[in-house]
Coordinates of C-alpha atoms and ligand atoms in Angstrom, one line a residue:
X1 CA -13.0 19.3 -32.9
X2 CA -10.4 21.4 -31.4
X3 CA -11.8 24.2 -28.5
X4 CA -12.0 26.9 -30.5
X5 CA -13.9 25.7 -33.2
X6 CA -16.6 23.8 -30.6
X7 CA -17.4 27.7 -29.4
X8 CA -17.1 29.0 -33.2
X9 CA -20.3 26.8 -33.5
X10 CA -21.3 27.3 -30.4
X11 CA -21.7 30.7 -31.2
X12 CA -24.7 32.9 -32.0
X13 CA -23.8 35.5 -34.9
X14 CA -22.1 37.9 -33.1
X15 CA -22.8 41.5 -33.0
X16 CA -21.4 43.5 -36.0
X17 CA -18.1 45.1 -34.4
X18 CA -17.0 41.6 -33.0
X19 CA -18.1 40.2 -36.2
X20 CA -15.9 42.5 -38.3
X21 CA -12.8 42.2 -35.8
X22 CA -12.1 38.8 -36.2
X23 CA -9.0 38.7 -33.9
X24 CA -9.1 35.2 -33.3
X25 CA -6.2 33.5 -35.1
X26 CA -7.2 31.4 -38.3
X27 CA -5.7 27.9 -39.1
X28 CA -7.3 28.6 -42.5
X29 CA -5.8 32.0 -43.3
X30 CA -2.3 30.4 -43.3
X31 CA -2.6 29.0 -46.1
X32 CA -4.1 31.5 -48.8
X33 CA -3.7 34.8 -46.4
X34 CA -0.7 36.1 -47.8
X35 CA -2.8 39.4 -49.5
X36 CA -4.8 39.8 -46.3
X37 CA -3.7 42.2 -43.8
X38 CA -6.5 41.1 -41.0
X39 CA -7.8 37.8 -40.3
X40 CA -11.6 36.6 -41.5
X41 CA -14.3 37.4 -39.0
X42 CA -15.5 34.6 -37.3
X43 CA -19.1 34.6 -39.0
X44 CA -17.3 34.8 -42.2
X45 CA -15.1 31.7 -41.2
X46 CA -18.8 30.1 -40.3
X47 CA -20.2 30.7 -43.7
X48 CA -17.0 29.7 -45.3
X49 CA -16.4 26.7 -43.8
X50 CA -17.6 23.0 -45.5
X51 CA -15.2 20.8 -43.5
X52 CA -18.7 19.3 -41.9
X53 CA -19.9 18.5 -45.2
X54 CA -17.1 17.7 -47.4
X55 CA -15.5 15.8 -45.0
X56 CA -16.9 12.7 -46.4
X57 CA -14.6 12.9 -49.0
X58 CA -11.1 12.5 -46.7
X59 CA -10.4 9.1 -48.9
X60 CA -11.3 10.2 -51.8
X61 CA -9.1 13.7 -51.6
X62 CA -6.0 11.0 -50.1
X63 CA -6.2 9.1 -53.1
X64 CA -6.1 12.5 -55.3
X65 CA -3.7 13.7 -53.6
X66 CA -1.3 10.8 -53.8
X67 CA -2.0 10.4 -57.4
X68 CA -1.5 13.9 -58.1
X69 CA 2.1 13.8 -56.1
X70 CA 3.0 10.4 -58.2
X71 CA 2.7 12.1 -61.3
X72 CA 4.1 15.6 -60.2
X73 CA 7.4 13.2 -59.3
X74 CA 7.2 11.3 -62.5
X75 CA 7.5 14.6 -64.5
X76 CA 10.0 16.4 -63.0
X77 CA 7.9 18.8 -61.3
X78 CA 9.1 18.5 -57.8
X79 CA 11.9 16.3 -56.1
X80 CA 11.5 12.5 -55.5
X81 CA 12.7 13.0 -51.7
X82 CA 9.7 15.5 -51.4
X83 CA 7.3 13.1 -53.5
X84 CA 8.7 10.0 -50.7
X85 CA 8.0 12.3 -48.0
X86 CA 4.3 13.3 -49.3
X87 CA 3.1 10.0 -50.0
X88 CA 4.3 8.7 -46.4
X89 CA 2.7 11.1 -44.4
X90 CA -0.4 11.0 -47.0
X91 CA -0.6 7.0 -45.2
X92 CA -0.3 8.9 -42.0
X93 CA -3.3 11.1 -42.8
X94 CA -4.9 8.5 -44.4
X95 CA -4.6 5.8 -41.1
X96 CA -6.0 8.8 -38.9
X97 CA -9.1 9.0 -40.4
X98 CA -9.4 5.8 -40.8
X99 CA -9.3 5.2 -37.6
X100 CA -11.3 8.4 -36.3
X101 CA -8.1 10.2 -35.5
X102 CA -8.4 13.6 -37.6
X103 CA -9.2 16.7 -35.6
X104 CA -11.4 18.4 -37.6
X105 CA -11.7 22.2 -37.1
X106 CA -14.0 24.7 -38.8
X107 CA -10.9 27.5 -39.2
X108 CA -9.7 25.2 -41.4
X109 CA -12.8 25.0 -43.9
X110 CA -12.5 22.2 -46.0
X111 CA -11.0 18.3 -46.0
X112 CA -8.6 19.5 -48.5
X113 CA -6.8 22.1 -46.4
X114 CA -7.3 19.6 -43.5
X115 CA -5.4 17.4 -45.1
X116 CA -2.8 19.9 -46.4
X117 CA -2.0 20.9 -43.1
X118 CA -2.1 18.2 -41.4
X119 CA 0.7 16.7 -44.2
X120 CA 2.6 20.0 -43.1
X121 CA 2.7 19.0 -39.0
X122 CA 3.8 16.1 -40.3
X123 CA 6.3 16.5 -42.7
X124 CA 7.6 19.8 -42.2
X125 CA 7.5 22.2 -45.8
X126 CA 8.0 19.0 -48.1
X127 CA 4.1 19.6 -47.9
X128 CA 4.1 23.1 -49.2
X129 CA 5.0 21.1 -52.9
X130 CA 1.9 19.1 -53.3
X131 CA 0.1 22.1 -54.2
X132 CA 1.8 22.2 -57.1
X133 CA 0.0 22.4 -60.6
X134 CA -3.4 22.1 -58.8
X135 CA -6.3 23.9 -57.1
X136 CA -8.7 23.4 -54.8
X137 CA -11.5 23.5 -57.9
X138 CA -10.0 20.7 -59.3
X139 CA -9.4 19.0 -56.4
X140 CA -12.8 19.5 -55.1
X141 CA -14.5 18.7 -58.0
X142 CA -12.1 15.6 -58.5
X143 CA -13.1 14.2 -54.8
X144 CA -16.8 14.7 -55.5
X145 CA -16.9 12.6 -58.3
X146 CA -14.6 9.6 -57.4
X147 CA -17.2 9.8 -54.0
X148 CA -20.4 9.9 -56.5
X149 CA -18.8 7.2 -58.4
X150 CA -18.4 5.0 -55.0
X151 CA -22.3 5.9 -53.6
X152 CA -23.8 4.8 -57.1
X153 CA -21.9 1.4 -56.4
X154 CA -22.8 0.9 -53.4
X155 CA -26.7 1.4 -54.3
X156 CA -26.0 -0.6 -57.5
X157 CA -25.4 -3.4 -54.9
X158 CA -28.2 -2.8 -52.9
X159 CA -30.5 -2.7 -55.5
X160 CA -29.2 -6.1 -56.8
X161 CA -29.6 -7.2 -52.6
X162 CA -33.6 -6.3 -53.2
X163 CA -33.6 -7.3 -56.6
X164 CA -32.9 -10.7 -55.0
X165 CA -35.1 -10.5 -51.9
X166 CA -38.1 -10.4 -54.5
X167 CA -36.2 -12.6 -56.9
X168 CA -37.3 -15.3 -53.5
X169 CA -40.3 -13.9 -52.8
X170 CA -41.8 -14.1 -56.6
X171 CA -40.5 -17.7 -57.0
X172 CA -42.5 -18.6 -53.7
X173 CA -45.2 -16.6 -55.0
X174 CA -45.4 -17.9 -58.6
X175 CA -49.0 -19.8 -58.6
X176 CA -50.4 -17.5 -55.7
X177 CA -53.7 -15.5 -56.8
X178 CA -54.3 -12.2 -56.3
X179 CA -56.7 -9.5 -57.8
X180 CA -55.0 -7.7 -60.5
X181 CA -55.9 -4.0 -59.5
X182 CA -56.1 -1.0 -62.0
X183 CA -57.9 2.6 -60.6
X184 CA -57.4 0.2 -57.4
X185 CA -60.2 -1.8 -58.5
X186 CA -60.3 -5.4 -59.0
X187 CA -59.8 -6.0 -62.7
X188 CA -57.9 -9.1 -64.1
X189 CA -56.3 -12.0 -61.7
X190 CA -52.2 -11.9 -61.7
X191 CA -50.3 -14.1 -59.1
X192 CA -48.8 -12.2 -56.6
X193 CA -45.1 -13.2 -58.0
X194 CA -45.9 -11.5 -61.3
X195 CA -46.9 -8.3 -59.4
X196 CA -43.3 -8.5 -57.3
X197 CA -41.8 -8.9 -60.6
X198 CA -42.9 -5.2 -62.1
X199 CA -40.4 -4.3 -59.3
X200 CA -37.7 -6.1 -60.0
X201 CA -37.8 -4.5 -63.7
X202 CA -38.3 -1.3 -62.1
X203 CA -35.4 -1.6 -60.8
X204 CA -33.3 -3.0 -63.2
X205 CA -34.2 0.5 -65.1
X206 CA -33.0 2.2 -61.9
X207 CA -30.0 0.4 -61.7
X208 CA -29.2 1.2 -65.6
X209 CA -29.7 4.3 -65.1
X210 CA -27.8 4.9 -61.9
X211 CA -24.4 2.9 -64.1
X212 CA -25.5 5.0 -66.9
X213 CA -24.7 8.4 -64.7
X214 CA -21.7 6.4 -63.3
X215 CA -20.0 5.9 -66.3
X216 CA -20.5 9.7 -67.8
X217 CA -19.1 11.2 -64.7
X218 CA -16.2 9.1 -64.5
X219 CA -14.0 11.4 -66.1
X220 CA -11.2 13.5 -64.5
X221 CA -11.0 17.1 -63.5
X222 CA -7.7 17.0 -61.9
X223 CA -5.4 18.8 -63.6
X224 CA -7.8 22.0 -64.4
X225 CA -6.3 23.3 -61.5
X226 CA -8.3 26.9 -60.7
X227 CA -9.8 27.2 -64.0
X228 CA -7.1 27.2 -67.1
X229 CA -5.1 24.7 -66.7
X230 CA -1.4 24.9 -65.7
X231 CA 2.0 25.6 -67.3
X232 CA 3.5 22.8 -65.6
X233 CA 4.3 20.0 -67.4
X234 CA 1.7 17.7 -65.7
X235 CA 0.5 14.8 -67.2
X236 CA -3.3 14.2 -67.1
X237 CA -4.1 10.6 -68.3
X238 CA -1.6 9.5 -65.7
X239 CA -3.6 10.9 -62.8
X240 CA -7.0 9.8 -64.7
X241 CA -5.9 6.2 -64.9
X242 CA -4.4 6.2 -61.3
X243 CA -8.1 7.1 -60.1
X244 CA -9.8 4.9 -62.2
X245 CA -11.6 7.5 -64.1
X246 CA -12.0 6.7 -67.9
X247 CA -9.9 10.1 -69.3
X248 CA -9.4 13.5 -68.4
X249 CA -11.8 15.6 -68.6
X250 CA -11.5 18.1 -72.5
X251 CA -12.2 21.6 -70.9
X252 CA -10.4 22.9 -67.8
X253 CA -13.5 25.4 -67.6
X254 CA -15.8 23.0 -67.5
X255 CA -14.0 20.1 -65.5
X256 CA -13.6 22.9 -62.3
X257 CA -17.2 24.0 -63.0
X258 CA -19.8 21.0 -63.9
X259 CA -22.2 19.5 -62.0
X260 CA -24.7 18.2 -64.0
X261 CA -23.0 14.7 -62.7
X262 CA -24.5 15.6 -59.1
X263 CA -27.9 16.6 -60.9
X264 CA -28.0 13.7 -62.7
X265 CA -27.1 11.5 -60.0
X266 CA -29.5 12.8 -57.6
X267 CA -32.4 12.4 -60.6
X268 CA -31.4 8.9 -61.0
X269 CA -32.0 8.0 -57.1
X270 CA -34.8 10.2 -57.1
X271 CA -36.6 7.6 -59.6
X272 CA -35.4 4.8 -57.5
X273 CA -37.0 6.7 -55.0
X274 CA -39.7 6.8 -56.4
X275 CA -39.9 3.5 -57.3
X276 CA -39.7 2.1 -53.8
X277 CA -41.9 4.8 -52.7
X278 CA -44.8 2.9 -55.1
X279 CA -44.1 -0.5 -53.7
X280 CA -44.0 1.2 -50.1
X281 CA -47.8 2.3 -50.4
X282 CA -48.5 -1.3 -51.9
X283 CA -46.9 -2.7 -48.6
X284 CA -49.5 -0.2 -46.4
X285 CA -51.9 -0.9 -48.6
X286 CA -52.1 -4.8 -48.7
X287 CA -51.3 -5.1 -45.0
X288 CA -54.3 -3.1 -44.0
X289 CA -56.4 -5.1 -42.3
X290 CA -58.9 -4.6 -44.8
X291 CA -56.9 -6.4 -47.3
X292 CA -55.2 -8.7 -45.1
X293 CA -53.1 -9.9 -48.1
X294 CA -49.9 -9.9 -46.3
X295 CA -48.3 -9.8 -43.0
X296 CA -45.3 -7.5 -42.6
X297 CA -42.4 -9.3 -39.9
X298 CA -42.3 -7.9 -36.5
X299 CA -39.1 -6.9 -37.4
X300 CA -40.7 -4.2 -39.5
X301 CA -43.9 -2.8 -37.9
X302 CA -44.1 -0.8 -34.6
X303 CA -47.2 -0.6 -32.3
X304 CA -48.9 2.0 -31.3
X305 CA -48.6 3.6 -27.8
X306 CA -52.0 4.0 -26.8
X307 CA -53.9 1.2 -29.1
X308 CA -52.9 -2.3 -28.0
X309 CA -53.8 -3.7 -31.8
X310 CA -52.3 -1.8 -33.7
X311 CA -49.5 -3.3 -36.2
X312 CA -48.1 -0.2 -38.7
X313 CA -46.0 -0.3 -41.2
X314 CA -44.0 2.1 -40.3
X315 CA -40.8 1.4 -42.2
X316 CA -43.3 1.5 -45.2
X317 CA -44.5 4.9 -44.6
X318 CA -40.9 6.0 -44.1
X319 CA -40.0 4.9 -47.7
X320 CA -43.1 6.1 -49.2
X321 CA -41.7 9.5 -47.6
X322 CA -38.2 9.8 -49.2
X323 CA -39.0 11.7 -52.6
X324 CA -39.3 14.2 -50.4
X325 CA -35.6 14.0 -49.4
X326 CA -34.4 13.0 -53.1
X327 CA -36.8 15.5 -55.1
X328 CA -35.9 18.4 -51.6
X329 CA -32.1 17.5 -53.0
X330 CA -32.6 17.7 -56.9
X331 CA -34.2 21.1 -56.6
X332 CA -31.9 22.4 -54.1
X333 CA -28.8 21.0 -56.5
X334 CA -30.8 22.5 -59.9
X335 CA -31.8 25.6 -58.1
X336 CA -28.0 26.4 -56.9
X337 CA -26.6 25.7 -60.5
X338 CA -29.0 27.6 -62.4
X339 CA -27.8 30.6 -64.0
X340 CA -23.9 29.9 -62.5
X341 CA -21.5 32.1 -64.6
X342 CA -18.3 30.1 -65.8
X343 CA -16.1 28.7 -63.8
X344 CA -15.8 27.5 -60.3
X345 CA -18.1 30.1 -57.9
X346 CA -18.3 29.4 -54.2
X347 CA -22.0 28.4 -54.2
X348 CA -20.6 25.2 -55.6
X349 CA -19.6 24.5 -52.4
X350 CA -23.2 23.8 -51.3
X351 CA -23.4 20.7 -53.9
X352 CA -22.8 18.2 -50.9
X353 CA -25.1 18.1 -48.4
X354 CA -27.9 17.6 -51.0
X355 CA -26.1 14.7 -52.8
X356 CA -25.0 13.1 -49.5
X357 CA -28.9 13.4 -47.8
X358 CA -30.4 11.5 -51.2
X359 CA -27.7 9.2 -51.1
X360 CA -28.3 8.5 -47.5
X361 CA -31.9 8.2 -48.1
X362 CA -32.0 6.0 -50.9
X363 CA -29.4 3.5 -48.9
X364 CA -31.3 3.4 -45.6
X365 CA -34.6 3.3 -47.9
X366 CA -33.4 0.0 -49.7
X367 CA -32.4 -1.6 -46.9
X368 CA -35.7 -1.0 -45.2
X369 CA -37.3 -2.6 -48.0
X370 CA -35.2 -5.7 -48.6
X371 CA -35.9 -6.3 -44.7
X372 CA -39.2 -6.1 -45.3
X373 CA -39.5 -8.1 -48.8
X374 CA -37.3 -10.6 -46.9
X375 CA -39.7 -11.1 -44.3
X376 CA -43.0 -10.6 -45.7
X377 CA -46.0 -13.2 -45.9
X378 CA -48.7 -13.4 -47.9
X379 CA -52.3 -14.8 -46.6
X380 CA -53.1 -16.8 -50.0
X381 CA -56.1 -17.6 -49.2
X382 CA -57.5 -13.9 -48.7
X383 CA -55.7 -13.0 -52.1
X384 CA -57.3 -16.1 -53.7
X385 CA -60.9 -15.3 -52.4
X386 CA -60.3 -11.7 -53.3
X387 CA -58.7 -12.3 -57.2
X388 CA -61.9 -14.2 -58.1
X389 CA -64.0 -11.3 -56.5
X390 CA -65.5 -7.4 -58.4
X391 CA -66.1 -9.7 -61.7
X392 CA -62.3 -10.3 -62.0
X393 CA -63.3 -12.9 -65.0
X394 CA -65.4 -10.9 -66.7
X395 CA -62.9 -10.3 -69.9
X396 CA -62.0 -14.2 -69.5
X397 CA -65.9 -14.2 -70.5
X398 CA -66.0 -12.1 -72.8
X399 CA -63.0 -13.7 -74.5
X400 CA -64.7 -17.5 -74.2
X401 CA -67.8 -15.8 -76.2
X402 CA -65.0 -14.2 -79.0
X403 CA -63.5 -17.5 -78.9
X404 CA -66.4 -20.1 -79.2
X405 CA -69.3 -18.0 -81.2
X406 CA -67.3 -16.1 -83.2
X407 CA -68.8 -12.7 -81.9
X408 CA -67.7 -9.7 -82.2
X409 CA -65.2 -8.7 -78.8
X410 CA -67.9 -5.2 -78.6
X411 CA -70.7 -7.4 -78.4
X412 CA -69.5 -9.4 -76.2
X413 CA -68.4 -6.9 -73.9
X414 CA -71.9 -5.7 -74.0
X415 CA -73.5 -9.1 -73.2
X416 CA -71.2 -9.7 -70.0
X417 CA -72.1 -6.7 -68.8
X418 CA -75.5 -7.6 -68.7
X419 CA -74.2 -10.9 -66.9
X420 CA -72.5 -8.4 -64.5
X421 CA -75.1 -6.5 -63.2
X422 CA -77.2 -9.8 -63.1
X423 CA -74.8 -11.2 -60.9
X424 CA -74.5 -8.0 -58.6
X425 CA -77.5 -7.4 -58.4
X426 CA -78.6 -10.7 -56.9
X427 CA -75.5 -10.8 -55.0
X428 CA -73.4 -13.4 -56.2
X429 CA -69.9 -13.5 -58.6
X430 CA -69.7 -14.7 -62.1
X431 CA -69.3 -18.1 -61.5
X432 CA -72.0 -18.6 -59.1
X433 CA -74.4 -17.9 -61.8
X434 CA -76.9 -21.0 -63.5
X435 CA -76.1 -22.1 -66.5
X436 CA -80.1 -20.9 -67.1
X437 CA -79.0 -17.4 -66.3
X438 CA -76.3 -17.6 -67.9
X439 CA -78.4 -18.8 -71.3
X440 CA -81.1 -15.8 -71.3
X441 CA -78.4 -13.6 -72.2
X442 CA -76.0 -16.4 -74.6
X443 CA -78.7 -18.9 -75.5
X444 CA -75.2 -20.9 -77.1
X445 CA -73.9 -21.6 -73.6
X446 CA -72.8 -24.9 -72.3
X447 CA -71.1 -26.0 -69.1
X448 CA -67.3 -25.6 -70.5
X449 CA -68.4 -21.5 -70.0
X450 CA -67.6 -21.9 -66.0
X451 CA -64.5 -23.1 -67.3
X452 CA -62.8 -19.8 -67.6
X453 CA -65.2 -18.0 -65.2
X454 CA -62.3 -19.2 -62.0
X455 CA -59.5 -17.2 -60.9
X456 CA -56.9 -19.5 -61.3
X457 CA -58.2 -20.6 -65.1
X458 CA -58.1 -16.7 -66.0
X459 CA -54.7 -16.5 -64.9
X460 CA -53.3 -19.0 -66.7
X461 CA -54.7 -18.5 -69.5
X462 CA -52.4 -15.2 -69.9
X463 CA -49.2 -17.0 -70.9
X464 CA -48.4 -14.1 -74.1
X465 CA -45.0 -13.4 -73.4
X466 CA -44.6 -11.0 -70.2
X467 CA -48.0 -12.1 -68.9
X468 CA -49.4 -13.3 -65.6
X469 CA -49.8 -17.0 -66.4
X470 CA -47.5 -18.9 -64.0
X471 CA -45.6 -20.7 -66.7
X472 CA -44.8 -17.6 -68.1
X473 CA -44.2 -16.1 -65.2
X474 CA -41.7 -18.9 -64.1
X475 CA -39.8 -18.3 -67.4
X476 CA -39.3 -14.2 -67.0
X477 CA -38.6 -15.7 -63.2
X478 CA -35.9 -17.6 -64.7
X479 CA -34.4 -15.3 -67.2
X480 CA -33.9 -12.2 -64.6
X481 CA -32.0 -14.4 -62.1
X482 CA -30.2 -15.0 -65.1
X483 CA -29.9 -11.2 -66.0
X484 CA -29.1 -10.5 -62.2
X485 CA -26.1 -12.8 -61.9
X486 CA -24.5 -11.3 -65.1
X487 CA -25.3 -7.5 -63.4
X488 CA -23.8 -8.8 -60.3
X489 CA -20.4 -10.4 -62.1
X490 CA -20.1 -7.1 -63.4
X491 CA -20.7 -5.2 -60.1
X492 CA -17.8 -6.8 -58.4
X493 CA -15.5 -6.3 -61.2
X494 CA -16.5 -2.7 -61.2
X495 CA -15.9 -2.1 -57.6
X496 CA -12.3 -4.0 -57.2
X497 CA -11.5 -2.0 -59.9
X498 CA -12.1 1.6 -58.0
X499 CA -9.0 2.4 -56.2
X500 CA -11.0 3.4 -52.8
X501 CA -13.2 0.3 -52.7
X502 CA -16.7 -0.3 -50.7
X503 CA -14.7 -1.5 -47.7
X504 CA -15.3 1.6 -45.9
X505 CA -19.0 2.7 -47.4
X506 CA -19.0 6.3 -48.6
Ligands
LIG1 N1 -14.5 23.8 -50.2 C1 -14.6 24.2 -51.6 C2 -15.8 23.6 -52.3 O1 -16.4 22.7 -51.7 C3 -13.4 23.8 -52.3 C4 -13.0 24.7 -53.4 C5 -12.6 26.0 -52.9 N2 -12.2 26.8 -54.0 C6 -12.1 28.2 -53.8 N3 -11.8 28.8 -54.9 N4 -12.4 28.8 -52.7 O2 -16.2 24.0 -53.3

């Protein structure tokens, strides 16, 4: 950041005369000031600027730019010598920030003029002819989505990095009892491995959904220029395929002006979000020492400063917290596109920050959670005590008195209740009951009744396809490793295809 732009932010909004001056020369105002008889104001350089934001996007507007300057060659539009000189000081460009080199200064305002004028110390006015046949709608809106397009990869592969960590954990897990829960009260008896699993189809959704908004964006604006094209004789589907993008985008109006890509984006994390935000509060939930069903690592908990004890799950709490970030970013991105008149308007410049903070929340949310999905361990005894406990095989009962009399499933709802508040009222479960007892209510009774009144005989029983038997639950195991390996095949196809790469993360 050069001098003058440290105190430019520095700065407290000046006072209205030295606010309206604006005698300070402007690196910006070179390049569209031509009209302008006096310089912007300082403040007005402030509000204008994005170079903070948008500067995320320096690979993204390289590769634009060198594609757009290929193709501007390839038809004519401007010299070869000129197009040689561009593309070599675009490597320039592209090794300094790379490499942390690019001075980055708010007078400037955005990566794209940063780029343009750094091209023009560089190369002299050869640089003046990439803007040729292009604007900085296009270009901006052409950056945004080739970055989109990277960020939804790279959570596609972290996705598929926790899809595995519970992939591990749920085969480890298969046979282990726990009490299936619903209103948060012991109902049925699932293995812990079946209730991972509900994630790992969660997010499989997530992950569909996030390719699904991948694949509809990928389409190219560049070429729109401002708003209505260009009479140059540019081609479009050369740029498109040099970025990877599917085609060019059918309306110059709406290629400058669209952002429903960034909505939808942002709607898909904010699911995923959500998601991990529900398996977060299970995490609290089951590590509170009054469950004691699992242990989080030491990796992931912190202590507390003043109580010796304590073990939180911190990390945990932090995911549960992130819909606040993704939902905060959805609203500010929906809010700022509502009612836009067509085409590009500068409050499209405040798209970023919301897209990057979801983005950054969903990555260092995921990671968080693989870490601790990695790491966690489950005290099977306490889950196996607590799935046979609150009745859990009460509807196994029921079932066994469908099953073998032949009564009616109302009936026999009726009967166990009875059997229920028996049992709680003298203190003991289900199966601790006599046979006797058990007889004043179903006179038919024999021993094979305490059959299905365990735990572990309730579970698997439930082998319908999808249920918590672990058989079953070893063959849905089976068939989404299966399903993950196919994603994942795809995945890295996908991303040595993009013309950026992952190797520097966006
Ligand atoms: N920095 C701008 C943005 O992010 C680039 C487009 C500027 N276009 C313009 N007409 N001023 O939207």
């Amino acid at each position: 950041m050069s001098e003058a732009s440290r105190k430019a932010g520095e700065e407290k909004v000046p006072a209205k005369d030295e606010a309206t001056e604006g005698a300070r020369p402007s690196a910006g105002h070179d390049l569209w000031g031509g009209r302008f008889s006096a310089k912007p104001s300082q403040v007005m350089e402030r509000i204008n600027a994005s170079i903070d934001a948008d500067r995320r996007f320096a690979l993204e507007d390289i590769a634009g730019s060198r594609a757009h300057c290929r193709m501007l060659v390839t038809q004519g539009i401007i010299p070869e010598s000129d197009g040689a000189r561009i593309l070599e000081g675009l490597e320039t460009v592209e090794a300094e920030i790379r490499e942390g080199r690019m001075r980055f200064d708010p007078a400037l305002e955005d990566i794209h003029m940063h780029v343009e004028a750094r091209l023009h110390e560089l190369i002299g006015p050869a640089a003046g002819r990439l803007h040729t046949a292009r604007s900085r709608n296009d270009q901006v809106a052409t950056d945004f989505r080739l970055w989109c397009r990277r960020a939804l990869l790279k959570i596609e592969g972290d996705i598929a990095d926790l899809q595995r960590a519970l992939l591990t954990r749920a085969e480890e897990h298969a046979e282990t009892l726990m009490p299936g829960f619903t209103h948060l009260q012991v109902a049925q008896p699932v293995t812990f491995g079946h209730h991972l699993m509900a994630y790992f189809e969660m997010l499989a959704r997530d992950r569909g959904r996030i390719a699904d908004a991948r694949r509809r964006l990928n389409e190219s604006p560049l070429g729109a220029a401002a708003l209505a094209g260009t009479a140059f004789p540019i081609d479009r589907e050369a740029t498109a395929r040099a970025l990877g993008f599917a085609r060019p985008m059918a309306n110059s109006l709406d290629a400058v002006s669209a952002r429903d890509f960034a909505l939808e984006s942002v709607a898909a994390l904010d699911i995923l979000a959500l998601h991990l935000s529900r398996l977060a509060e299970e995490l609290v939930i089951w590590s509170s020492p009054a469950f004691g069903f699992v242990r989080i690592d030491d990796t992931f908990s912190t202590g507390s400063s003043i109580m010796p004890q304590k073990r939180n799950p911190d990390a945990a709490e932090l995911i549960r917290a992130k819909p606040g970030t993704t939902l905060g970013s959805y609203a500010r991105l929906h809010t700022m596109l509502k009612g836009l008149p067509l085409a590009y308007a500068k409050d499209l410049q405040e798209d970023k920050p919301p897209v990057f903070e979801a983005v950054d929340a969903v990555r260092l949310g995921l990671a968080a959670m693989t870490g601790m999905i990695a790491g966690l361990t489950a005290n099977e005894e306490r889950m196996a005590e607590m799935a046979g406990s609150g009745f859990s095989t009460a509807t196994d009962l029921a079932d066994w008195l469908v099953r073998q009399l032949a009564m009616p499933f109302r009936e026999a709802h009726h009967v166990v209740g009875r059997l229920v508040r028996h049992a709680e009222e003298s203190g003991r479960r289900l199966d601790e009951l006599t046979l006797d007892e058990i007889r004043a209510q179903v006179p038919e009774a024999d021993e094979s009744v305490f059959a299905v009144l365990s735990a572990r005989a309730s579970a698997e029983s439930r082998t319908s396809f999808g249920g918590t038997a672990p058989a079953q639950v070893r063959e849905r195991l089976a068939a989404a490793a299966e399903r993950l390996a196919g994603l994942d095949r795809a995945l890295k196809e996908e991303i040595a295809a993009d013309p950026i790469g992952l190797e520097t993360p966006p």
